[in-house]
Coordinates of N, CA, C and O in Angstrom, one line a residue:
M151 N 0.8 -1.2 0.0 CA 0.0 0.0 0.1 C 0.9 1.2 0.0 O 1.9 1.4 0.7
Q152 N 0.5 2.2 -0.8 CA 1.4 3.3 -1.0 C 1.0 4.3 0.2 O -0.1 4.4 0.6
K153 N 2.0 5.1 0.6 CA 1.8 6.0 1.7 C 1.3 7.3 1.1 O 2.0 7.7 0.0
R154 N 0.4 7.9 1.6 CA -0.2 9.2 1.0 C 0.8 10.3 1.3 O 1.2 10.5 2.4
R155 N 1.1 11.1 0.3 CA 1.9 12.3 0.5 C 1.1 13.5 1.1 O 0.0 13.8 0.6
R156 N 1.6 14.0 2.1 CA 0.9 15.2 2.6 C 1.7 16.4 2.3 O 2.8 16.5 2.2
F157 N 0.8 17.5 1.9 CA 1.5 18.7 1.5 C 0.7 19.9 2.3 O -0.5 19.9 2.4
R158 N 1.5 20.7 3.0 CA 1.0 21.8 3.7 C 1.0 23.1 2.9 O 2.1 23.5 2.5
H159 N -0.1 23.7 2.7 CA -0.1 25.0 2.0 C 0.3 26.1 2.9 O -0.1 26.1 4.0
S160 N 0.9 27.0 2.3 CA 1.4 28.2 3.1 C 0.3 29.3 3.1 O 0.4 30.3 3.8
Q161 N -0.6 29.2 2.1 CA -1.6 30.3 2.0 C -3.0 29.6 2.3 O -3.2 28.3 2.1
S162 N -3.9 30.5 2.7 CA -5.3 29.9 2.9 C -6.0 29.7 1.5 O -5.5 30.1 0.5
P163 N -7.0 28.8 1.6 CA -7.6 28.6 0.2 C -8.2 29.8 -0.4 O -8.1 30.0 -1.6
E164 N -8.7 30.8 0.4 CA -9.1 32.1 -0.2 C -8.0 32.9 -0.9 O -8.1 33.4 -1.9
E165 N -6.8 32.9 -0.3 CA -5.7 33.5 -0.8 C -5.2 32.9 -2.1 O -4.9 33.5 -3.1
R166 N -5.3 31.5 -2.2 CA -4.9 30.8 -3.3 C -5.9 31.1 -4.5 O -5.5 31.3 -5.6
L167 N -7.2 31.2 -4.2 CA -8.1 31.5 -5.2 C -8.0 32.9 -5.7 O -8.1 33.1 -6.9
A168 N -7.7 33.8 -4.9 CA -7.5 35.2 -5.3 C -6.3 35.3 -6.1 O -6.3 36.0 -7.1
D169 N -5.2 34.6 -5.8 CA -3.9 34.6 -6.6 C -4.2 34.0 -8.0 O -3.7 34.4 -9.0
E170 N -5.0 32.9 -8.0 CA -5.3 32.2 -9.2 C -6.2 33.1 -10.2 O -6.0 33.2 -11.4
A171 N -7.1 33.8 -9.5 CA -8.0 34.8 -10.3 C -7.1 35.9 -10.8 O -7.4 36.2 -12.1
M172 N -6.2 36.4 -10.1 CA -5.3 37.4 -10.6 C -4.5 37.0 -11.8 O -4.3 37.7 -12.8
R173 N -3.9 35.8 -11.7 CA -3.1 35.2 -12.7 C -4.0 34.9 -14.0 O -3.5 35.2 -15.0
L174 N -5.1 34.5 -13.8 CA -6.1 34.3 -14.9 C -6.4 35.5 -15.7 O -6.4 35.6 -16.9
R175 N -6.7 36.7 -14.9 CA -6.9 37.9 -15.4 C -5.8 38.5 -16.2 O -5.9 39.1 -17.3
E176 N -4.6 38.3 -15.7 CA -3.3 38.7 -16.4 C -3.2 38.0 -17.7 O -2.9 38.6 -18.7
Q177 N -3.4 36.7 -17.7 CA -3.3 35.9 -18.8 C -4.3 36.2 -19.9 O -4.0 36.3 -21.1
A178 N -5.5 36.5 -19.5 CA -6.6 37.0 -20.4 C -6.4 38.3 -21.0 O -6.8 38.6 -22.1
S179 N -5.7 39.3 -20.2 CA -5.4 40.5 -20.8 C -4.5 40.5 -22.0 O -4.4 41.5 -22.8
T180 N -3.6 39.5 -22.1 CA -2.8 39.4 -23.3 C -3.4 38.8 -24.6 O -2.8 38.9 -25.5
L181 N -4.7 38.3 -24.4 CA -5.3 37.6 -25.5 C -6.3 38.6 -26.2 O -6.8 39.5 -25.7
P182 N -6.4 38.4 -27.5 CA -7.4 39.3 -28.2 C -8.7 38.6 -27.9 O -8.9 37.6 -27.3
P183 N -9.9 39.4 -28.1 CA -11.2 38.9 -27.8 C -11.4 37.6 -28.5 O -11.4 37.5 -29.7
C184 N -11.7 36.6 -27.7 CA -12.0 35.2 -28.2 C -12.6 34.4 -27.1 O -12.8 34.9 -26.0
T185 N -13.0 33.2 -27.5 CA -13.7 32.3 -26.5 C -12.7 31.9 -25.4 O -13.2 31.7 -24.2
K186 N -11.4 31.8 -25.7 CA -10.5 31.5 -24.6 C -10.4 32.5 -23.6 O -10.3 32.2 -22.4
K187 N -10.4 33.7 -24.1 CA -10.3 34.9 -23.2 C -11.5 34.9 -22.3 O -11.5 35.1 -21.1
E188 N -12.7 34.7 -22.8 CA -13.9 34.7 -22.1 C -13.9 33.5 -21.0 O -14.4 33.7 -19.9
A189 N -13.4 32.5 -21.4 CA -13.3 31.3 -20.5 C -12.4 31.7 -19.3 O -12.7 31.3 -18.2
L190 N -11.2 32.3 -19.6 CA -10.3 32.7 -18.5 C -10.9 33.6 -17.5 O -10.8 33.6 -16.4
L191 N -11.7 34.6 -18.1 CA -12.3 35.6 -17.3 C -13.5 35.1 -16.5 O -13.6 35.3 -15.3
R192 N -14.2 34.0 -17.0 CA -15.2 33.4 -16.3 C -14.7 32.6 -15.1 O -15.2 32.6 -14.1
K193 N -13.5 31.9 -15.4 CA -12.9 31.2 -14.4 C -12.4 32.1 -13.2 O -12.6 31.8 -12.1
A194 N -11.8 33.3 -13.6 CA -11.4 34.3 -12.6 C -12.5 34.7 -11.8 O -12.4 34.8 -10.5
R195 N -13.7 35.1 -12.4 CA -14.8 35.4 -11.6 C -15.2 34.3 -10.7 O -15.7 34.7 -9.5
H196 N -15.3 33.1 -11.1 CA -15.7 32.1 -10.4 C -14.9 31.8 -9.2 O -15.3 31.6 -8.1
D197 N -13.5 31.9 -9.4 CA -12.6 31.8 -8.2 C -12.8 32.9 -7.2 O -12.8 32.7 -6.0
E198 N -13.1 34.2 -7.7 CA -13.3 35.2 -6.7 C -14.5 35.1 -5.9 O -14.6 35.3 -4.7
T199 N -15.5 34.7 -6.7 CA -16.8 34.4 -6.0 C -16.8 33.3 -4.9 O -17.2 33.4 -3.8
T200 N -16.0 32.3 -5.3 CA -15.8 31.1 -4.4 C -15.1 31.6 -3.1 O -15.4 31.2 -2.0
A201 N -14.0 32.4 -3.4 CA -13.2 33.0 -2.2 C -14.0 33.8 -1.3 O -14.1 33.7 0.0
H202 N -14.9 34.6 -1.8 CA -15.9 35.5 -1.1 C -16.9 34.7 -0.4 O -17.2 34.9 0.8
L203 N -17.4 33.7 -0.9 CA -18.4 32.9 -0.3 C -17.7 32.0 0.8 O -18.4 31.9 1.9
T204 N -16.5 31.6 0.6 CA -15.9 30.8 1.6 C -15.6 31.7 2.9 O -15.9 31.3 4.0
E205 N -15.2 32.9 2.7 CA -14.9 33.9 3.8 C -16.2 34.2 4.4 O -16.2 34.2 5.7
W206 N -17.3 34.3 3.7 CA -18.6 34.7 4.3 C -19.1 33.5 5.2 O -19.6 33.6 6.3
L207 N -19.0 32.2 4.6 CA -19.5 31.1 5.3 C -18.6 30.8 6.6 O -19.2 30.3 7.6
M208 N -17.3 31.2 6.6 CA -16.5 30.9 7.7 C -16.5 32.1 8.7 O -15.9 32.1 9.7
S209 N -17.2 33.2 8.4 CA -17.3 34.3 9.3 C -17.9 34.0 10.7 O -18.7 33.0 10.8
L210 N -17.6 34.7 11.7 CA -18.1 34.4 13.0 C -19.5 34.6 13.1 O -20.2 34.0 14.0
G211 N -20.1 35.4 12.3 CA -21.6 35.7 12.3 C -22.3 34.5 12.0 O -23.5 34.4 12.3
L212 N -21.8 33.5 11.3 CA -22.5 32.3 11.0 C -22.2 31.1 11.8 O -22.6 29.9 11.4
R213 N -21.4 31.2 12.8 CA -21.0 30.1 13.6 C -22.3 29.6 14.4 O -23.1 30.4 14.9
M214 N -22.4 28.2 14.7 CA -23.5 27.8 15.5 C -23.2 28.1 17.0 O -22.0 28.0 17.3
P215 N -24.3 28.4 17.6 CA -24.0 28.7 19.1 C -23.7 27.5 19.8 O -24.1 26.4 19.5
L216 N -22.9 27.5 20.8 CA -22.5 26.4 21.7 C -23.4 26.2 22.8 O -24.0 26.9 23.4

């Protein structure tokens, strides 16, 4: 049986999503208007939305009372 490799991220998931969105937007800015550019921008928006939703869901205001 193979041993599972463990990897510890230095950034939070929200930070990684924000970085990925920024990278995708920069990549899209170099392309002319086309379907690939639209797909990159869509993915960037999706990553940003996911990061915001994750932050909102993990906020203290939504914690269950003890």
